[in-house]
Tab-separated table of N, CA, C and O in Angstrom:
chain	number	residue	atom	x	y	z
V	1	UNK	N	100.721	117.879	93.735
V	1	UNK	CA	101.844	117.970	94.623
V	1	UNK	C	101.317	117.870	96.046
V	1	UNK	O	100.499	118.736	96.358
V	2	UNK	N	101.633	116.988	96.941
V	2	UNK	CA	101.884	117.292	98.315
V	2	UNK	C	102.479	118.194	99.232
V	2	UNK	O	103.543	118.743	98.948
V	3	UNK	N	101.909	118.392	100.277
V	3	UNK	CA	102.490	119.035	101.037
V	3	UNK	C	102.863	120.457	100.403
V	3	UNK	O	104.040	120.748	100.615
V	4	UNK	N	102.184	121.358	99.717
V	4	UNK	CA	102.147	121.984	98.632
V	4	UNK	C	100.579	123.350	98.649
V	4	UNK	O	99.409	123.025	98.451
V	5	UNK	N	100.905	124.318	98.843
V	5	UNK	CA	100.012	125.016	98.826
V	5	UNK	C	100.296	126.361	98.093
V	5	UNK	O	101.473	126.670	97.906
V	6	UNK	N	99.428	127.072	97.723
V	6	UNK	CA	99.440	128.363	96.918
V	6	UNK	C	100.003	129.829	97.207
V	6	UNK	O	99.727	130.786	96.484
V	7	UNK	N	100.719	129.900	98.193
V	7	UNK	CA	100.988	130.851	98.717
V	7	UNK	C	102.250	130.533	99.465
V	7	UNK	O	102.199	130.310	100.675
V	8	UNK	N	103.863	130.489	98.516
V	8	UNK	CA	104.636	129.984	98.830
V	8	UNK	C	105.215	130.948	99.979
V	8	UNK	O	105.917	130.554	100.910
V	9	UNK	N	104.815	132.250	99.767
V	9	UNK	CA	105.754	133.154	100.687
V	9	UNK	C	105.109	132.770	102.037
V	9	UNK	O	105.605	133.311	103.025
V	10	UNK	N	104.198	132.016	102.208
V	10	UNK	CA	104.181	132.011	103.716
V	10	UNK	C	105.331	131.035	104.579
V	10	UNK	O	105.879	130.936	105.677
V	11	UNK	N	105.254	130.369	103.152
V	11	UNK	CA	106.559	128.697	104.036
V	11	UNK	C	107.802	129.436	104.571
V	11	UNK	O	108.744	128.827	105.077
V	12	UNK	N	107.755	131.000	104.414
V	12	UNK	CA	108.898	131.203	105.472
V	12	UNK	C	108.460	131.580	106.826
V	12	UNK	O	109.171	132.331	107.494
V	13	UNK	N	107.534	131.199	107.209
V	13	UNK	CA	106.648	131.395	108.833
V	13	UNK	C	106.799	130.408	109.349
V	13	UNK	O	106.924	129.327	108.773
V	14	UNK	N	106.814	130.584	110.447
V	14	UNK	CA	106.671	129.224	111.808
V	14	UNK	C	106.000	128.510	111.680
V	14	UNK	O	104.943	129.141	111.684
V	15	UNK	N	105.697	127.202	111.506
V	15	UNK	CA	104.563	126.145	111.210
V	15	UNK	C	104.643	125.785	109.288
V	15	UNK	O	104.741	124.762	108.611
V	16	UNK	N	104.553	127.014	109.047
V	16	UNK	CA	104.492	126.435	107.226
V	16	UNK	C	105.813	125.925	106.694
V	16	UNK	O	105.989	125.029	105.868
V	17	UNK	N	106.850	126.782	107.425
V	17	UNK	CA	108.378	126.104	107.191
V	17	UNK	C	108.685	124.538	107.181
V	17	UNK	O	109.292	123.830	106.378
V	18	UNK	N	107.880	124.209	108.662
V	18	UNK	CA	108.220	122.581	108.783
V	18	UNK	C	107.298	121.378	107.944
V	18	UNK	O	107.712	120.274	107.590
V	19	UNK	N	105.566	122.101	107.691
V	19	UNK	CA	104.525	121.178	106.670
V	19	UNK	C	104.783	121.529	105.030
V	19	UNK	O	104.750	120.542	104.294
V	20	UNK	N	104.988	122.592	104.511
V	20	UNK	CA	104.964	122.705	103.282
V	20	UNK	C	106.478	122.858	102.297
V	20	UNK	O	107.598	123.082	102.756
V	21	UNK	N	106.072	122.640	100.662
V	21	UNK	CA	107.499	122.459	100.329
V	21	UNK	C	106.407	124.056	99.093
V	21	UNK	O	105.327	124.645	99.056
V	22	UNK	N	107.927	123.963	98.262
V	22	UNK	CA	107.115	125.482	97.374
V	22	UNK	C	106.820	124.928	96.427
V	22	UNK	O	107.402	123.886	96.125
V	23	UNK	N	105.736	125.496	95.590
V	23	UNK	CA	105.079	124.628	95.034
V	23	UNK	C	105.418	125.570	93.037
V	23	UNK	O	105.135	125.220	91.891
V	24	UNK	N	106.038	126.649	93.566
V	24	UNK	CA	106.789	127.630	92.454
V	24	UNK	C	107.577	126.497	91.886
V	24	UNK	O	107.442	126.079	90.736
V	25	UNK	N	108.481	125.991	92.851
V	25	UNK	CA	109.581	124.702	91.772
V	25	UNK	C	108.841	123.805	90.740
V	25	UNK	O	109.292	123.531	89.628
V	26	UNK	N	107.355	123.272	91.364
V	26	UNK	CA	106.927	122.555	90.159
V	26	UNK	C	105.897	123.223	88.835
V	26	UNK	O	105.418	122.596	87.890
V	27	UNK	N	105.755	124.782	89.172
V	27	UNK	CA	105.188	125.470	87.814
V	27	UNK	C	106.288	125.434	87.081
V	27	UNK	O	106.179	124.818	86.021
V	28	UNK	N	107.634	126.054	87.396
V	28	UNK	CA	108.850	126.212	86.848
V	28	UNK	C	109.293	124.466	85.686
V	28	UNK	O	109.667	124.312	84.524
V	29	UNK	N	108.958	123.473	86.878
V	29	UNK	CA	109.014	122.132	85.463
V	29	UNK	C	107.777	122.028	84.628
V	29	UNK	O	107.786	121.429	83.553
V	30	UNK	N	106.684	122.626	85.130
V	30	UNK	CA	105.550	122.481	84.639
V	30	UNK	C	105.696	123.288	82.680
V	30	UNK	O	105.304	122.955	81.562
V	31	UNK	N	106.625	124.638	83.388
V	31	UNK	CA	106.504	125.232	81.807
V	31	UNK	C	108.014	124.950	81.205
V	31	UNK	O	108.405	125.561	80.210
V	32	UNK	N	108.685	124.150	81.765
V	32	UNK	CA	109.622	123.790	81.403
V	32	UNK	C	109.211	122.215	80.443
V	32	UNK	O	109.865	121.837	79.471
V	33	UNK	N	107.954	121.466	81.033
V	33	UNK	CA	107.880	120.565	80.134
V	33	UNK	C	107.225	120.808	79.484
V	33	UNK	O	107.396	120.211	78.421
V	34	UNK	N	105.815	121.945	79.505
V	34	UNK	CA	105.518	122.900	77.825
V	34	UNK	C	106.105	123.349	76.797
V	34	UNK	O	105.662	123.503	75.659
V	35	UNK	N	107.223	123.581	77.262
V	35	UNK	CA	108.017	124.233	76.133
V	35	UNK	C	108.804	123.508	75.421
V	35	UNK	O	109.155	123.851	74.292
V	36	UNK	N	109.298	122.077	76.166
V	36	UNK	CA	109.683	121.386	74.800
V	36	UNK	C	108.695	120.212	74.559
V	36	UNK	O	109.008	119.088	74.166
V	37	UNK	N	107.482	120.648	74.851
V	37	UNK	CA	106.597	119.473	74.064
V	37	UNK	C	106.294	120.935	72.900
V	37	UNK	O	106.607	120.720	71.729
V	38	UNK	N	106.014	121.612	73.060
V	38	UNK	CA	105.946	122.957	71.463
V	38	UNK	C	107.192	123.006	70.920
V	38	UNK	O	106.986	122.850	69.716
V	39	UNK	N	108.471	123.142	71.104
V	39	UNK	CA	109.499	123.759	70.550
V	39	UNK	C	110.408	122.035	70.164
V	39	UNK	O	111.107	122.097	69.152
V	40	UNK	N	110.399	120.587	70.923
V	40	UNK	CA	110.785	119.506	70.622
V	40	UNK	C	110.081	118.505	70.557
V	40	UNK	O	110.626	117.407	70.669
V	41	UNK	N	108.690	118.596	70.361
V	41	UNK	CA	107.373	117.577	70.094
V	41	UNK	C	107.790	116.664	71.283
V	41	UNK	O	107.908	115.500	70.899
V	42	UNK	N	108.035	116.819	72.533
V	42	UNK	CA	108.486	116.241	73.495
V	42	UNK	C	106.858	115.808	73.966
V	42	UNK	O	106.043	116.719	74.109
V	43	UNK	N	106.494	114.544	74.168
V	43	UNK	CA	104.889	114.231	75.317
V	43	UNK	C	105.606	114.900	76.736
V	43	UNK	O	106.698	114.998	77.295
V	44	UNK	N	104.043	115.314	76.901
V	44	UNK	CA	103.941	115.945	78.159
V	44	UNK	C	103.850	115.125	79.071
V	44	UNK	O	103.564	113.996	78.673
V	45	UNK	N	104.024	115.275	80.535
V	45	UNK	CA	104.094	113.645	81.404
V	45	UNK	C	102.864	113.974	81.431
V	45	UNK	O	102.240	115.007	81.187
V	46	UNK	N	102.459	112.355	81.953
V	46	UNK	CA	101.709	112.148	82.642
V	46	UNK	C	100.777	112.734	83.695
V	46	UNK	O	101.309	113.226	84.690
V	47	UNK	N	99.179	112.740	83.573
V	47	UNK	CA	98.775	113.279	84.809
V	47	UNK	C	99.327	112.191	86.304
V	47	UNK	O	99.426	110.965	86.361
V	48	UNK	N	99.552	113.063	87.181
V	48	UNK	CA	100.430	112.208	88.400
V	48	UNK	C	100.404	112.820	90.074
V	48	UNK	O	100.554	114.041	90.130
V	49	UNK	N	100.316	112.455	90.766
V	49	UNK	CA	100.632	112.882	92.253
V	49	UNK	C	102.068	112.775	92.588
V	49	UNK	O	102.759	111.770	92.760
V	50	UNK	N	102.356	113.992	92.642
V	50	UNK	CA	103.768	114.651	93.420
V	50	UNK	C	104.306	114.233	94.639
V	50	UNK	O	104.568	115.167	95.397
V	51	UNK	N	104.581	112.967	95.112
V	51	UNK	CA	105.140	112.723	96.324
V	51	UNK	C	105.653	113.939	97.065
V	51	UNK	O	106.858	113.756	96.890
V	52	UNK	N	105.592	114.762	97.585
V	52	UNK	CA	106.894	115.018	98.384
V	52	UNK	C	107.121	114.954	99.805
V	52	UNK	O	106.530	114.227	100.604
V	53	UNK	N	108.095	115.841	100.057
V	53	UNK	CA	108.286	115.169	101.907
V	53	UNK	C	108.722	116.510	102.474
V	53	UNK	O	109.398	117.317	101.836
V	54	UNK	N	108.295	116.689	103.701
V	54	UNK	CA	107.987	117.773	104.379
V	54	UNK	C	109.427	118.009	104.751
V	54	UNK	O	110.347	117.192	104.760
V	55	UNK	N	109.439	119.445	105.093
V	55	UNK	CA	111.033	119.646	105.866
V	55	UNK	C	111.285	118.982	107.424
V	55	UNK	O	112.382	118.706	107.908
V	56	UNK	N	109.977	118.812	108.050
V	56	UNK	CA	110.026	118.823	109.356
V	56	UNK	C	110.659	119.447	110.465
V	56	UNK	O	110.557	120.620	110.105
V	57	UNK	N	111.208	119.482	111.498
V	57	UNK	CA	111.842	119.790	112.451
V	57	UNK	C	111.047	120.835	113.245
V	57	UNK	O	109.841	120.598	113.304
V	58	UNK	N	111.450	121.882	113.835
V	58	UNK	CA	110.958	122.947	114.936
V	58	UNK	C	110.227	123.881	113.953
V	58	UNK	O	110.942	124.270	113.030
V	59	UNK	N	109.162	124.252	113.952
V	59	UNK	CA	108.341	125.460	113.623
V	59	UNK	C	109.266	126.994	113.880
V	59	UNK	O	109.597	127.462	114.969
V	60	UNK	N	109.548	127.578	112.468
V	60	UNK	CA	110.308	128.442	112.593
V	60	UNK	C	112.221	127.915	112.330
V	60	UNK	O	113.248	128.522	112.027
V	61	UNK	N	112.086	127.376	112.453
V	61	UNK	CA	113.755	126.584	112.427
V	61	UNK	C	113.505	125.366	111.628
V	61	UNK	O	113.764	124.444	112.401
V	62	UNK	N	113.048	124.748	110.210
V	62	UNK	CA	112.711	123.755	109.172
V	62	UNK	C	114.544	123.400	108.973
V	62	UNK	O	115.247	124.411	108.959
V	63	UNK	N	114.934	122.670	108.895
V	63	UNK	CA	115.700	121.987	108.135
V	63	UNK	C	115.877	122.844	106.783
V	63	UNK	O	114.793	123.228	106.344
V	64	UNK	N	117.080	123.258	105.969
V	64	UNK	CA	116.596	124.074	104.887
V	64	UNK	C	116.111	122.912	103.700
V	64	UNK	O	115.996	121.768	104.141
V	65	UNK	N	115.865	123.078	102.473
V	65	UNK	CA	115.036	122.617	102.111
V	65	UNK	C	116.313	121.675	100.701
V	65	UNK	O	117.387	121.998	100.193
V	66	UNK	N	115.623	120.772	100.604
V	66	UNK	CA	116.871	120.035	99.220
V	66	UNK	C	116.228	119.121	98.451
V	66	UNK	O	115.208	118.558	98.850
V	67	UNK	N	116.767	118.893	97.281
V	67	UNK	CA	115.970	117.972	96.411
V	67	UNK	C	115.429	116.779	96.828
V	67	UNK	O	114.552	116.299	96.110
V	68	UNK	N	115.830	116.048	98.067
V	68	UNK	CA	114.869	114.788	98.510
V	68	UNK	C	113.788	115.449	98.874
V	68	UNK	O	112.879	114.626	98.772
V	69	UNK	N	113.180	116.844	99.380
V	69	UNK	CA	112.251	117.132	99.574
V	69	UNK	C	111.428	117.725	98.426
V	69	UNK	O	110.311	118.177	98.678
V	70	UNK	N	111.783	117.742	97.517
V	70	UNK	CA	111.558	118.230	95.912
V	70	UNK	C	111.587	116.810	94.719
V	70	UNK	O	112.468	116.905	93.865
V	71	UNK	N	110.696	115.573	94.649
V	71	UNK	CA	111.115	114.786	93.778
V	71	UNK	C	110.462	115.617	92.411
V	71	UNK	O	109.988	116.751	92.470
V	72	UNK	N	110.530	114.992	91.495
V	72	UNK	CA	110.975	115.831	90.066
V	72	UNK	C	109.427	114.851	89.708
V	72	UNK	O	109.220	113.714	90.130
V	73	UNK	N	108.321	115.813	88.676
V	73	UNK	CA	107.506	115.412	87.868
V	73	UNK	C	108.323	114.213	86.968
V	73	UNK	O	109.402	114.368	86.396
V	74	UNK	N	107.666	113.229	87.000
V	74	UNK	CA	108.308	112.133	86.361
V	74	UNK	C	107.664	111.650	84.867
V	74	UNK	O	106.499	111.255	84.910
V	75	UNK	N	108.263	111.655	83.706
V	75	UNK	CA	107.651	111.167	82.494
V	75	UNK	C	107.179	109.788	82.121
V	75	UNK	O	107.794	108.828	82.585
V	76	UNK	N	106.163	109.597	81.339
V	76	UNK	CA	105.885	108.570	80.884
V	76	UNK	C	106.148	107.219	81.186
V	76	UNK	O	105.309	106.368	81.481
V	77	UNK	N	107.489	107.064	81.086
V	77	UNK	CA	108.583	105.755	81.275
V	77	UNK	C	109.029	105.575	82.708
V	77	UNK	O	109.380	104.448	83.056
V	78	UNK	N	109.051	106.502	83.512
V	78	UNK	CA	109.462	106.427	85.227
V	78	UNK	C	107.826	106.844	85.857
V	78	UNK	O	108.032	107.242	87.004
V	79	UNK	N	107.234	106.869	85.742
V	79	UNK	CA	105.867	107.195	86.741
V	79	UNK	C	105.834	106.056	86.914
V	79	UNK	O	106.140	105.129	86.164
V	80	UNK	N	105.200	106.079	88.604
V	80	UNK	CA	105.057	105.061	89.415
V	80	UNK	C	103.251	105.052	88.984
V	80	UNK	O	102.414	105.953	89.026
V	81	UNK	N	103.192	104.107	88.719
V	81	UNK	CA	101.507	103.473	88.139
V	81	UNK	C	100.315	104.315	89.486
V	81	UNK	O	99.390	105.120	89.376
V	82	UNK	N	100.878	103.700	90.528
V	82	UNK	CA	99.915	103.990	91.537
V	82	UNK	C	99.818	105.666	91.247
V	82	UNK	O	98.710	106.184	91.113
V	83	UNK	N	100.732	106.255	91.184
V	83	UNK	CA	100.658	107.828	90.915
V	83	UNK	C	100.098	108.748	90.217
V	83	UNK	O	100.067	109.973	90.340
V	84	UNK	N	99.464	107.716	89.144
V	84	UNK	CA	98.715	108.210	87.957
V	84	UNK	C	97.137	108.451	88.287
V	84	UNK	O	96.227	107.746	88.724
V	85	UNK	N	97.329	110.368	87.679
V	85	UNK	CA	95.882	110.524	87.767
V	85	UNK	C	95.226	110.596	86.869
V	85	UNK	O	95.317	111.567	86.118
V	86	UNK	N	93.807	108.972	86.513
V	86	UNK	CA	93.285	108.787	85.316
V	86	UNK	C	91.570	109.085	85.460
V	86	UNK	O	91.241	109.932	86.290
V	87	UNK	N	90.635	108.490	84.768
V	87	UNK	CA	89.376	108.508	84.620
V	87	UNK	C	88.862	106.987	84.804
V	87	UNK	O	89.545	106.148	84.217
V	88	UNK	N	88.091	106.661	85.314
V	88	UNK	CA	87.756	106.002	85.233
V	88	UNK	C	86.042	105.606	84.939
V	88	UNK	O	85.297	105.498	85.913
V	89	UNK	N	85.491	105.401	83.482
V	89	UNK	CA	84.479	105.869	83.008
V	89	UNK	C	84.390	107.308	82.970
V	89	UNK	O	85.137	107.897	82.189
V	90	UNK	N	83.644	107.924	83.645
V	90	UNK	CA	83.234	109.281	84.484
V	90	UNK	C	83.605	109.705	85.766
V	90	UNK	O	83.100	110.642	86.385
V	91	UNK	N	84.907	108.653	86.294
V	91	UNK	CA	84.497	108.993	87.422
V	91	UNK	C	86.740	109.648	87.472
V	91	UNK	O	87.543	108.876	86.948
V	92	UNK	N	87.109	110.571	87.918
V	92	UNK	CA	88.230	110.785	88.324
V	92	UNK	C	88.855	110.240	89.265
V	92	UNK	O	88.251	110.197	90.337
V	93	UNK	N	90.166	109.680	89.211
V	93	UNK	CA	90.662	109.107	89.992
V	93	UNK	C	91.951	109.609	90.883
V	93	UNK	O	92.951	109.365	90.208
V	94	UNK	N	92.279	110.145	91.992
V	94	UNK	CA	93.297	110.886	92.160
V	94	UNK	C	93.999	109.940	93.710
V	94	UNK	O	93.708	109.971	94.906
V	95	UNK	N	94.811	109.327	93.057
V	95	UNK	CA	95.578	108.646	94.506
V	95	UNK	C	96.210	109.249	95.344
V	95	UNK	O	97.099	110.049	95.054
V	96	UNK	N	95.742	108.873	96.898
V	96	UNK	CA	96.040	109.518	97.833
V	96	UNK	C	97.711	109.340	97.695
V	96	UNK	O	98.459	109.879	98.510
C-alpha cells in the first residue's frame, strides 16, 4: 500500500492527515480475502502494489477521506500487470 504507514492513529495529526491514508482498511480486506479462500476455496489475490492517493490539502484540515482515496486490493482477473509483486529468478520485484 502507498501512502500507508503503521501507526494509523497518527493520520489524525497535522501533516499525517494530508500524506497518509489508513492502512487498518486494507488488513480488514486482507482477512476478509482469507476467510473466503478457507471457508469458499476462493484464490487469494495476487501479490500487488496498492495505488492509493493522498488526502492532500492544509496540514491539520485533510479533505475527509473516501473511497477514491482507498482503491480496493484487486483479484486475479482486474490487477493491473505493472502492479504485480513477482520474483524474478532470486531476485524480488516490487513496482514503484
Amino acid at each position: 500500500m502507498t501512502n500507508a504507514q503503521h501507526l494509523d492513529a497518527f493520520n489524525a495529526f497535522a501533516g499525517f492527515d494530508t500524506r497518509y491514508v489508513p492502512l487498518h482498511h486494507y488488513y480488514i480486506q486482507a482477512l476478509n480475502s482469507l476467510w473466503t479462500h478457507l471457508t469458499l476455496d476462493q484464490p487469494l489475490p495476487p501479490s500487488q502494489v496498492v495505488h492509493t492517493l493522498p488526502r492532500g490539502g492544509d496540514a491539520g484540515a485533510a479533505p475527509a477521506i473516501t473511497l477514491a482515496n482507498l482503491p480496493p486490493i484487486q483479484d486475479a482477473g482486474s490487477v493491473d500487470p505493472a502492479a504485480l509483486i513477482d520474483f524474478d529468478g532470486a531476485v524480488l520485484h516490487i513496482p514503484e
